[in-house]
Short mmCIF file of C-alpha atoms and ligand atoms in Angstrom, two decimals:
data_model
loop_
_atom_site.label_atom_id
_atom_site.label_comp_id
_atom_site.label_asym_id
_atom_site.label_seq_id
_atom_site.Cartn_x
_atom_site.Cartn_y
_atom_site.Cartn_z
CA UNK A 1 112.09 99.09 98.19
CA UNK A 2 110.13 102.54 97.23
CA UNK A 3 108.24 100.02 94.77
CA UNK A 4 107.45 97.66 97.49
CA UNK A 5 106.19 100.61 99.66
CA UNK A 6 103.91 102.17 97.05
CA UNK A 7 102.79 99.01 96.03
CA UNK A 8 101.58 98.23 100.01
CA UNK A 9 100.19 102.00 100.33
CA UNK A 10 97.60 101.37 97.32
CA UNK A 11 96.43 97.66 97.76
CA UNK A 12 96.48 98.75 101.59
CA UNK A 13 94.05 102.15 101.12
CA UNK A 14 91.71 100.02 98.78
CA UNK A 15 91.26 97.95 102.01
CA UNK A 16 90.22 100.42 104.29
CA UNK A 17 86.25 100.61 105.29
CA UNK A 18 85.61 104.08 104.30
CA UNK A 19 84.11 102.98 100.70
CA UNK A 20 82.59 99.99 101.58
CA UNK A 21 78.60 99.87 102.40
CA UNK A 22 77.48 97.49 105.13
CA UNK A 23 73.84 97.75 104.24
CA UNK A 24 72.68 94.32 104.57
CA UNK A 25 76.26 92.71 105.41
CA UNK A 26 77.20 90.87 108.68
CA UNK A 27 80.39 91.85 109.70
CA UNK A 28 82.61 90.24 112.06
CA UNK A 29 84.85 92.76 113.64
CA UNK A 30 88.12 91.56 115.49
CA UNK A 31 88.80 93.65 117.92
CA UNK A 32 91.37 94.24 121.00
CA UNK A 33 89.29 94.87 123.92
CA UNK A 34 92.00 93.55 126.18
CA UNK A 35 91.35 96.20 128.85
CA UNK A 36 92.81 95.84 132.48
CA UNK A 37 89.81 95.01 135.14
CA UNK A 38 90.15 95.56 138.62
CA UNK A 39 89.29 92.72 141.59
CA UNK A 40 85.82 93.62 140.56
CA UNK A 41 85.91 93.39 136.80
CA UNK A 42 85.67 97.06 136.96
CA UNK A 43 87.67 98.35 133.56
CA UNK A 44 90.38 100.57 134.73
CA UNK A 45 90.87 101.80 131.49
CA UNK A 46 88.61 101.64 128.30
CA UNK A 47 91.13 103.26 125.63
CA UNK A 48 91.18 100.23 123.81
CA UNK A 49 87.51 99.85 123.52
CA UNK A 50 87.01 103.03 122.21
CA UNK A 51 89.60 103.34 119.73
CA UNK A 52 87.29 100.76 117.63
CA UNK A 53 83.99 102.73 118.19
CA UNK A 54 84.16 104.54 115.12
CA UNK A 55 84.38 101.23 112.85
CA UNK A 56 81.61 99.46 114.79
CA UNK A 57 79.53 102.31 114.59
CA UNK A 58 79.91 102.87 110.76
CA UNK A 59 79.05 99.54 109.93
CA UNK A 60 75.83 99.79 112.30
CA UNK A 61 74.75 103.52 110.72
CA UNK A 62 75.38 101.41 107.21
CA UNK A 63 72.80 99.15 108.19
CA UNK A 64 74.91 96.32 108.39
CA UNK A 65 74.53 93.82 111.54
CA UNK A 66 77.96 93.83 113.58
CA UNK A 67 79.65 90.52 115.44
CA UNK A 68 82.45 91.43 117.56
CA UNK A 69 84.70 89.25 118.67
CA UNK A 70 88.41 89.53 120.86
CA UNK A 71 90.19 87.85 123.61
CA UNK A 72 90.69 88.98 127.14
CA UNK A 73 93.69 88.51 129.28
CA UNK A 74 95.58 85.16 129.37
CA UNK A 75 92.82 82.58 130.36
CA UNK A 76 93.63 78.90 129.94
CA UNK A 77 90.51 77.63 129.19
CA UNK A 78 86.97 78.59 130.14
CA UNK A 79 87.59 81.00 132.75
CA UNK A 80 84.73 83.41 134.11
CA UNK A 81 87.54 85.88 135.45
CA UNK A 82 88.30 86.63 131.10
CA UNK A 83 84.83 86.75 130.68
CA UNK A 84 83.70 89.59 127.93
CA UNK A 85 80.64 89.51 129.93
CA UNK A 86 82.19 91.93 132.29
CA UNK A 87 83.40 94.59 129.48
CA UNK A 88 79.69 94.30 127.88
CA UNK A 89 78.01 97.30 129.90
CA UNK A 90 80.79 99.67 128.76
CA UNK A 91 80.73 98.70 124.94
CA UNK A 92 76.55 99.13 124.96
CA UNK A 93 77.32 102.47 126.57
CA UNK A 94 80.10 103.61 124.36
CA UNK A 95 77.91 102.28 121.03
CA UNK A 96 74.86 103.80 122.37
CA UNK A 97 72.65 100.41 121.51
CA UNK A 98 71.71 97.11 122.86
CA UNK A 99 74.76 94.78 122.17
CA UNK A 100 73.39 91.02 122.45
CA UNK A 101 75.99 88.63 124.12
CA UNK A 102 76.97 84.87 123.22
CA UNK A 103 78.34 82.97 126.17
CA UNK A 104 80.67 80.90 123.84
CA UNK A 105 82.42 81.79 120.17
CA UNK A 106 82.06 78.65 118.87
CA UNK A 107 78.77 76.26 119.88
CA UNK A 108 75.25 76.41 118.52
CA UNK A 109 74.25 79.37 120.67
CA UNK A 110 76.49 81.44 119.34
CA UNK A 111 76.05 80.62 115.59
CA UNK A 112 72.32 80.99 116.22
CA UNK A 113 72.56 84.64 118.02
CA UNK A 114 74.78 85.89 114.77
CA UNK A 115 71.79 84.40 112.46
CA UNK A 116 69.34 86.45 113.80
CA UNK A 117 71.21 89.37 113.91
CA UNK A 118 68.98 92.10 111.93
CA UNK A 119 70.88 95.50 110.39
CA UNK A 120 71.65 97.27 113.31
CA UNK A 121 72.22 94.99 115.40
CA UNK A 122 74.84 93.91 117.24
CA UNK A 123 76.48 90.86 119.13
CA UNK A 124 79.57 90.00 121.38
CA UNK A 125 80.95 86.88 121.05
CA UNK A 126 82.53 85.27 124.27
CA UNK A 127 86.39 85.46 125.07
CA UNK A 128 88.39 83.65 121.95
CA UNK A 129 91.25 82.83 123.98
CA UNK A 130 89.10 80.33 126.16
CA UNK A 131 89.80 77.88 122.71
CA UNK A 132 93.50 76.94 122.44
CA UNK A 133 92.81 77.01 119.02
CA UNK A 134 92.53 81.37 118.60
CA UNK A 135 96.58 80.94 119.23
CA UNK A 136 97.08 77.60 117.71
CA UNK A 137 99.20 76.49 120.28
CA UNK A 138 98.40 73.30 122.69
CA UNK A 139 97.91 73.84 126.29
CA UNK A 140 98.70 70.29 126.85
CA UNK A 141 102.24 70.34 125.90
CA UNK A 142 104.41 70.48 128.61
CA UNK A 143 108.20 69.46 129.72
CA UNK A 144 107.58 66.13 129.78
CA UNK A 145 105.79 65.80 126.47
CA UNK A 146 107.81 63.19 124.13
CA UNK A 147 108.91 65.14 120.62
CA UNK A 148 106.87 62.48 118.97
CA UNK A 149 103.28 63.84 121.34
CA UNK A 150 104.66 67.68 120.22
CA UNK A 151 104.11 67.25 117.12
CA UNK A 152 101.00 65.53 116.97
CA UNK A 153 99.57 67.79 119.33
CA UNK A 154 100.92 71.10 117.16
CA UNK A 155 99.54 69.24 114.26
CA UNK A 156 96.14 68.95 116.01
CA UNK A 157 95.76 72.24 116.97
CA UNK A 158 96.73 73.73 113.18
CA UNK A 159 93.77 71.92 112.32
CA UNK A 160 91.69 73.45 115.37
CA UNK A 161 92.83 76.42 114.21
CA UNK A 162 91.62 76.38 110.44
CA UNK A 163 88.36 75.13 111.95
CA UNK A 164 87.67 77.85 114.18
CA UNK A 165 88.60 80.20 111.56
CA UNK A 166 86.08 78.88 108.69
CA UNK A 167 83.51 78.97 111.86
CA UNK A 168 83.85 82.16 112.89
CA UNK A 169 83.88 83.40 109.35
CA UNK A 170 80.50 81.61 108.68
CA UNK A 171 79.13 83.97 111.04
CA UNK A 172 79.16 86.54 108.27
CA UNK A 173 79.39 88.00 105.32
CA UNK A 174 82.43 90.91 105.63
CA UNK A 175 85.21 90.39 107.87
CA UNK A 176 86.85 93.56 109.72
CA UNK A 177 90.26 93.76 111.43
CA UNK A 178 90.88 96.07 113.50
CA UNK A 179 92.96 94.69 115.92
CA UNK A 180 96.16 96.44 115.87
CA UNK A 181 97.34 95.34 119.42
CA UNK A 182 97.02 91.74 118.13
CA UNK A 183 97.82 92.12 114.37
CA UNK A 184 101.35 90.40 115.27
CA UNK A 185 99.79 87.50 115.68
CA UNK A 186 98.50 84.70 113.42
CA UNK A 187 95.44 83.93 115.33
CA UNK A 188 92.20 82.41 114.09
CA UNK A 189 90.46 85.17 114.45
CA UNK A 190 93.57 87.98 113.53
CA UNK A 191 94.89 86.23 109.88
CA UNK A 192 93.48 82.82 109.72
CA UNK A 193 89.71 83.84 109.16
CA UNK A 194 91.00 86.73 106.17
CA UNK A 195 91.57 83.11 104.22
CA UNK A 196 87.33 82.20 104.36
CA UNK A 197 86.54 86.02 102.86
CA UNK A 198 87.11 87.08 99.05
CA UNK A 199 89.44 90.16 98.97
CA UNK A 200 86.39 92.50 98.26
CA UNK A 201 85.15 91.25 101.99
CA UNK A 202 88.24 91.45 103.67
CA UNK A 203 88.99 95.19 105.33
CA UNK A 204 90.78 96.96 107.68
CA UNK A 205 88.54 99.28 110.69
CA UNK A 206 90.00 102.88 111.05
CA UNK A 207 91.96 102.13 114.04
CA UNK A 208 94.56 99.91 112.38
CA UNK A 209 93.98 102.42 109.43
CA UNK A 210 95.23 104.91 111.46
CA UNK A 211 98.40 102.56 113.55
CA UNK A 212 99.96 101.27 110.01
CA UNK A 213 99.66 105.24 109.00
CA UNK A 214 101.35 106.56 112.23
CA UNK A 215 103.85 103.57 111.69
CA UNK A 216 104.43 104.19 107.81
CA UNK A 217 105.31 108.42 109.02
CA UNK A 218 107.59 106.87 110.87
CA UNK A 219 109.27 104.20 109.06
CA UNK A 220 109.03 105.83 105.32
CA UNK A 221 107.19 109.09 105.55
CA UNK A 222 110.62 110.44 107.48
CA UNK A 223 110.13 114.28 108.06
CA UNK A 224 113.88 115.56 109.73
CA UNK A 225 115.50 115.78 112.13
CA UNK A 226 114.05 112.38 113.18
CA UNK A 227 114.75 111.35 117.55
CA UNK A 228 113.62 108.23 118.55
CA UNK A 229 114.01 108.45 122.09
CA UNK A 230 114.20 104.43 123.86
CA UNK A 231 113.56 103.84 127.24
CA UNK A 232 112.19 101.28 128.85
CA UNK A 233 114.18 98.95 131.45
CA UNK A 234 116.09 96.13 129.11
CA UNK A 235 118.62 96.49 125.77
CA UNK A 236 117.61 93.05 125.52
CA UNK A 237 114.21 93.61 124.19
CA UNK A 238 114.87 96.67 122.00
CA UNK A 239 118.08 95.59 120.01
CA UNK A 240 115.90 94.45 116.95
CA UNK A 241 114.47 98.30 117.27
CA UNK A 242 117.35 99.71 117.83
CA UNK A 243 118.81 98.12 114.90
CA UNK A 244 116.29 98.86 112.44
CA UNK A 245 116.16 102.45 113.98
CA UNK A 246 120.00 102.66 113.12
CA UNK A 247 119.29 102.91 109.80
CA UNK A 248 116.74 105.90 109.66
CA UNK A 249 116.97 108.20 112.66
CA UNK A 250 118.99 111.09 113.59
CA UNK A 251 119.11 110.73 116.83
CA UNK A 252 118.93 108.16 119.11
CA UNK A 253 118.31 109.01 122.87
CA UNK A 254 119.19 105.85 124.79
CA UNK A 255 117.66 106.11 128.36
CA UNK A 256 115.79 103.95 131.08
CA UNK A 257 117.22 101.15 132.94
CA UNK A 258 119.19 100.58 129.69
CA UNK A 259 121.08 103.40 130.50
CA UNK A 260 123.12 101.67 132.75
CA UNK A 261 123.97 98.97 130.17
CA UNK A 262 125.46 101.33 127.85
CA UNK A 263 127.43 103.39 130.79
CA UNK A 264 128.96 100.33 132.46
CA UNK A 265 130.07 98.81 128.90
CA UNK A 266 132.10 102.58 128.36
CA UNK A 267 133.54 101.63 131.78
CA UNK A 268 131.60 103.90 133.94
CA UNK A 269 130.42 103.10 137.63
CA UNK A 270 126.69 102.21 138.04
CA UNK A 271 126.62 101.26 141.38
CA UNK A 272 123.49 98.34 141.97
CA UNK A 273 121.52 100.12 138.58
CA UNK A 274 119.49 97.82 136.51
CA UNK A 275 122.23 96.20 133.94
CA UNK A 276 122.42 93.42 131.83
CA UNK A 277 125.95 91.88 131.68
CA UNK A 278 126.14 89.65 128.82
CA UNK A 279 124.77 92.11 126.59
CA UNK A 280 127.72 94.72 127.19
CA UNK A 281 129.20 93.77 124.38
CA UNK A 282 126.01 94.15 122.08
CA UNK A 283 126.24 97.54 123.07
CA UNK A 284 129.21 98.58 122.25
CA UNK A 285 128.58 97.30 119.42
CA UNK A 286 125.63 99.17 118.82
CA UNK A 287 127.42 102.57 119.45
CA UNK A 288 130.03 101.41 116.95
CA UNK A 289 127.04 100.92 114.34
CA UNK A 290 125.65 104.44 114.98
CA UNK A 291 129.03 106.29 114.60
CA UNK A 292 129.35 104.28 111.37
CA UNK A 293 125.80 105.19 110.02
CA UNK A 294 125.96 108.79 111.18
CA UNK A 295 123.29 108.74 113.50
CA UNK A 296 123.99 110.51 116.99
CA UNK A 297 123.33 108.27 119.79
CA UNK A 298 122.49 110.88 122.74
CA UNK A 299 123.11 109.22 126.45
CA UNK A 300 122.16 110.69 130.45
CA UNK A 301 125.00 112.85 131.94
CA UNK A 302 123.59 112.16 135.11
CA UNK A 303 121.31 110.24 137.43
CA UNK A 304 118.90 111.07 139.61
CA UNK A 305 120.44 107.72 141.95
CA UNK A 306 118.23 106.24 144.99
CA UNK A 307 120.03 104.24 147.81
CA UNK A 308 116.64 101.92 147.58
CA UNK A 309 114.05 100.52 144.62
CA UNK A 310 111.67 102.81 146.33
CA UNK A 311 109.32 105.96 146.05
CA UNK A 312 110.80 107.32 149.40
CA UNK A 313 114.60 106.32 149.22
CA UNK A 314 117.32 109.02 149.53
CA UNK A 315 118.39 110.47 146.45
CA UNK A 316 120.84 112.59 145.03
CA UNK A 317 121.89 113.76 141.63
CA UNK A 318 125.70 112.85 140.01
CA UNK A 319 127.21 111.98 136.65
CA UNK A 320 125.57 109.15 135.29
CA UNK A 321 128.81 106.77 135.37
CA UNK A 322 129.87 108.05 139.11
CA UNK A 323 127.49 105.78 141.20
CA UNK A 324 128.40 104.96 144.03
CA UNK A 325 127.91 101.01 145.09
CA UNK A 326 124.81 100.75 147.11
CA UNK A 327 122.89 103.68 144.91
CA UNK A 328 120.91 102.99 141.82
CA UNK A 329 119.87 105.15 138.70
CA UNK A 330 116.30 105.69 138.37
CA UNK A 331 115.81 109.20 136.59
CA UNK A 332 117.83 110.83 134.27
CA UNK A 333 119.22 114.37 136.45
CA UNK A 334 117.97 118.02 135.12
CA UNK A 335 121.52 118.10 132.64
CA UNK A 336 119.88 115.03 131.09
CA UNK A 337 116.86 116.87 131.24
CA UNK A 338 118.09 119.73 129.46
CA UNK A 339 120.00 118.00 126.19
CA UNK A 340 116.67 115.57 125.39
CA UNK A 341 114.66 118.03 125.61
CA UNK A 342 116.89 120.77 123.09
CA UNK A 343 117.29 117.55 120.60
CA UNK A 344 113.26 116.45 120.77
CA UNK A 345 111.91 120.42 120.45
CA UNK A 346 114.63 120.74 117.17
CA UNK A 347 113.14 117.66 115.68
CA UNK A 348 110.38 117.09 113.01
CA UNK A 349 109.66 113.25 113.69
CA UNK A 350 109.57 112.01 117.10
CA UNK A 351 109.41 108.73 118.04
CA UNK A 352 109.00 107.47 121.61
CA UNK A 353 108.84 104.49 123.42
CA UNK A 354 109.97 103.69 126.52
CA UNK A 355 110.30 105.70 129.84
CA UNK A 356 113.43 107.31 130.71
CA UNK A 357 113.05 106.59 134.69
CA UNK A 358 110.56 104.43 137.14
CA UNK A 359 108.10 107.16 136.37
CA UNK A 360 105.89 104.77 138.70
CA UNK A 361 107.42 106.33 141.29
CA UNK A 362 106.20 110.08 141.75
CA UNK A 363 109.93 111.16 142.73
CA UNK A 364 111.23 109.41 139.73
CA UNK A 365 108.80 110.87 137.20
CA UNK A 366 110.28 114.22 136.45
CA UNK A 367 112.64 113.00 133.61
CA UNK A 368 109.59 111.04 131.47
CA UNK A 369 107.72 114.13 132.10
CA UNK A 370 110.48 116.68 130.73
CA UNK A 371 110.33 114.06 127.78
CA UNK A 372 106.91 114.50 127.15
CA UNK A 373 106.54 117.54 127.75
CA UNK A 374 109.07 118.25 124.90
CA UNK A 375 107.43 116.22 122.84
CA UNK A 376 104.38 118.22 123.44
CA UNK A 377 106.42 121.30 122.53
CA UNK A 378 107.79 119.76 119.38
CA UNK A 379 104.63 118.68 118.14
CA UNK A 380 102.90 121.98 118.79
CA UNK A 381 105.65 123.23 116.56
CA UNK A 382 104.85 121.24 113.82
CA UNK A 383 106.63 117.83 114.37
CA UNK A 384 104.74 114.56 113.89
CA UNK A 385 105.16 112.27 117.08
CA UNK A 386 104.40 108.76 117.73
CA UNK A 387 103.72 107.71 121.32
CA UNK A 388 103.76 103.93 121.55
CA UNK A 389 104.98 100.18 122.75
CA UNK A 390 103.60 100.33 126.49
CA UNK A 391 104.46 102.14 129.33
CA UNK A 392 105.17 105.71 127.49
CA UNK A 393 101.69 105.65 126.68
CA UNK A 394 101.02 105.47 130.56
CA UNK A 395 103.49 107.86 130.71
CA UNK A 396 101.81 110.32 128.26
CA UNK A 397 98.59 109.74 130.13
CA UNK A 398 99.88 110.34 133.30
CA UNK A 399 100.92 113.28 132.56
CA UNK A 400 98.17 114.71 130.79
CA UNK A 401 99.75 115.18 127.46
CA UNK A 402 98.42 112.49 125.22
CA UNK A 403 96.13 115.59 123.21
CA UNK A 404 99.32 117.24 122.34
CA UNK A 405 101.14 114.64 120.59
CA UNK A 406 100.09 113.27 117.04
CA UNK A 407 99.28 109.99 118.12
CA UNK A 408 99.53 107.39 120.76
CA UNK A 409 99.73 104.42 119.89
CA UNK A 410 97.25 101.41 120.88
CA UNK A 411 99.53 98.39 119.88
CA UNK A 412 102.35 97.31 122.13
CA UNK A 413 103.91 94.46 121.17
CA UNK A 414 102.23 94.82 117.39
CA UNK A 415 103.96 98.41 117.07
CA UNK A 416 107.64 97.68 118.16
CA UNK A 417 107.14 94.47 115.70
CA UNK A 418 106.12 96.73 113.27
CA UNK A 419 108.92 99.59 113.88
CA UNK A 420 111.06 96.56 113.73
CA UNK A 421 110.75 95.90 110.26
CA UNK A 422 108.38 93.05 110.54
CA UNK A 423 105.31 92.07 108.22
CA UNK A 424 102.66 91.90 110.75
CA UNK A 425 100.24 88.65 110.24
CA UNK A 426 97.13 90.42 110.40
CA UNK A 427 98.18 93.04 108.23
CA UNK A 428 99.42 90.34 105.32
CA UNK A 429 96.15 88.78 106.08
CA UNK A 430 93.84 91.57 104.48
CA UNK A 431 96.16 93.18 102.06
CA UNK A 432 97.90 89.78 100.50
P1 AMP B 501 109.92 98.32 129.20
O1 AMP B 501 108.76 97.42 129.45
O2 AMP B 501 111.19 97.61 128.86
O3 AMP B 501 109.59 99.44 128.27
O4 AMP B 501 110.25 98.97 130.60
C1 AMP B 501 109.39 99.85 131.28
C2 AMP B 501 109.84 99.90 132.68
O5 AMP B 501 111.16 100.37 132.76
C3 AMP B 501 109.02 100.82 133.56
O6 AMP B 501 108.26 100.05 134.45
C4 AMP B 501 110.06 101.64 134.29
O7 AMP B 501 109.82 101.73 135.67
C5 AMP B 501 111.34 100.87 134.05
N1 AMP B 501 112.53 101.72 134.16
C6 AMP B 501 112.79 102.88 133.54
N2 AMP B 501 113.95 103.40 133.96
C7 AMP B 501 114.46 102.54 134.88
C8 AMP B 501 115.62 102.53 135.68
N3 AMP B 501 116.51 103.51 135.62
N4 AMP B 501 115.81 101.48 136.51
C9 AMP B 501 114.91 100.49 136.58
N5 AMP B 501 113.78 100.43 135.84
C10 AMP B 501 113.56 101.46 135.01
#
């Protein structure tokens, strides 16, 4: 294993950017500027964007001509609303130069714009998702597609697939990933295209540089006491996490809506609280794993309960498995509080996802922001902390705290596939 490791530390730091010289190279950059817009295409938050500034600026200051390409949203075919068009202003501002724009990824026009691209230039290709061929999956299958039509139709759009790769890559010269949010993805434009570049002209930007480092301190690099803390509202769609966390935490602080999951399945009253029913028995099961592998799963004493899913319900505070029926848990209480945050300020590797209550809701925000806050703490005395898989990283932003942690995470999905154990596609891509 230790092998395997060391071996994917070296071939992956000898695919990092930093030594290679653009001067003269076009480089098409995959990027995840899959920002939320407003009504009025109005980006309500431009993390993403910037996280890849500092790659598409060193290739520019190289004198290398830049072609950046990434989806938007979910469209299903040409669709103005996922234009790129509308995040265009904000990537010209944040580069600080003109940034020509190609109403299409794949026709003449755009082909054309990235061959007259001069160093220092740059270009941004239009939405990839408006081809069904960036996923690779057919948008014409449907329930009553015949087995025999699936398969031709999959087959089909393979071959779409390979095409728009080898297009896209004929665009340029060098071909940059750095895509984290996407890298669990075999796209065309995530793995596919890695297959049309030698593997001197194949590279990772700094932003996935740093996500598969923050993931590798977490995974491998294990300073301890190590706390994952999972929150979130389902077991359902952390059990692959939770399993793979089994085997290298400490601690495991089990809070959220899955809370209530774990309390009624040790036969405690939850009242109307978020629970899944058929997956009691996975986590029992689960707590049987951690007392066999040592680690100490940590669980709410109490609740801060609501007699309504709302911001202005009636609350009151009592032991997390004495709910009564028509109450619900959203917020862990201030015991709760108090162990989390004694077991995340003790630790030296702190992961969190998840958070612990419907910190949407102002009156149910207190326990995510004890968590963070602790974090915070931790960090500040020396832990490393990872901040990642969605709505903790709201969480974290919320609350002001994101510059006291080591590092949020931009991925969703791609990090808790990664923390799972997975190989991520766009990762394999570059490094082989
Ligand atoms: P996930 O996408 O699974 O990480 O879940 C995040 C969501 O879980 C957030 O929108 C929270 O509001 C929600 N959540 C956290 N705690 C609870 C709870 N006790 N009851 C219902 N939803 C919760």
């Amino acid at each position: 294993m230790q092998r395997k490791i060391d071996k994917f530390i070296h071939h992956y730091s000898m695919k990092s950017i930093d030594t290679f010289n653009f001067k003269g190279q076009k480089a098409i950059v995959r990027v995840d500027f899959n920002v939320p817009l407003d009504e009025r295409f109005k980006i309500t938050d431009d993390t993403r964007i910037r996280a890849a500034i500092p790659t598409l600026k060193k290739i520019l200051s190289d004198g290398g001509s830049l072609i950046i390409c990434s989806h938007l949203g979910r469209p299903k075919g040409i669709d103005g609303r996922f234009s790129l068009i509308h995040i265009l202003p904000r990537v010209e501002e944040l580069l600080g130069v003109h940034v020509n724009f190609a109403n299409d990824c794949l026709r003449q026009t755009a082909a054309d714009k990235a061959a007259a691209l001069q160093p220092g230039q740059a270009l941004l290709l239009e939405n990839l998702r408006f081809y069904e061929a960036e996923e690779g999956k057919s948008r014409k299958i449907n329930e009553n597609t015949t087995p025999e039509e699936k398969e031709r139709l999959k087959t089909l759009v393979k071959s779409a697939q390979k095409d728009m790769a080898k297009r896209l890559a004929s665009y340029a010269t060098v071909y940059v990933n750095d895509a984290f949010g996407t890298a669990h993805r075999a796209h065309a434009s995530t793995a596919i295209i890695a297959n049309y570049f030698d593997e001197d002209h194949k590279l990772f930007g700094y932003l996935m540089n740093a996500e598969v480092e923050a993931v590798e301190k977490i995974l491998n690099q294990i300073s301890r006491p190590f706390t994952a803390i999972m929150g979130g509202s389902k077991v359902s769609s952390k059990i692959d996490i939770i399993e793979n966390l089994l085997t290298k935490v400490d601690n495991l602080i089990i809070a959220g809506g899955m809370t209530y999951t774990f309390t009624k399945a040790l036969g405690g009253k939850i009242g109307k609280s978020i629970v899944e029913d058929d997956k009691l028995e996975l986590a029992t099961s689960l707590l049987n794993k951690a007392k066999e592998k040592g680690v100490n799963i940590v669980l709410a004493v109490d609740s801060k309960i609501a007699d309504d899913f709302s911001n202005d319900a009636e609350t009151k505070f009592v032991p997390v498995g004495e709910i009564p029926d028509d109450w619900e848990g959203l917020d862990i209480g201030p015991e709760t509080e108090k162990i989390f945050a004694g077991i995340i300020e003790q630790s030296k590797t702190i992961l969190w996802n998840g958070p612990v209550g419907v910190f949407e809701f102002e009156n149910f925000s207190h326990g995510s922001f004890a968590v963070a806050e602790a974090i915070a703490n931790a960090t500040d005395k020396g832990a490393y902390s990872l901040i990642g898989g969605g709505d903790s990283v709201a969480c974290i932003n919320k609350f002001k705290l994101a510059d006291r942690v080591s590092y949020v995470s931009t991925g969703g999905g791609a990090l808790l596939e990664a923390i799972e154990g997975k190989e991520l596609p766009g990762i394999k891509a570059i490094k082989g």
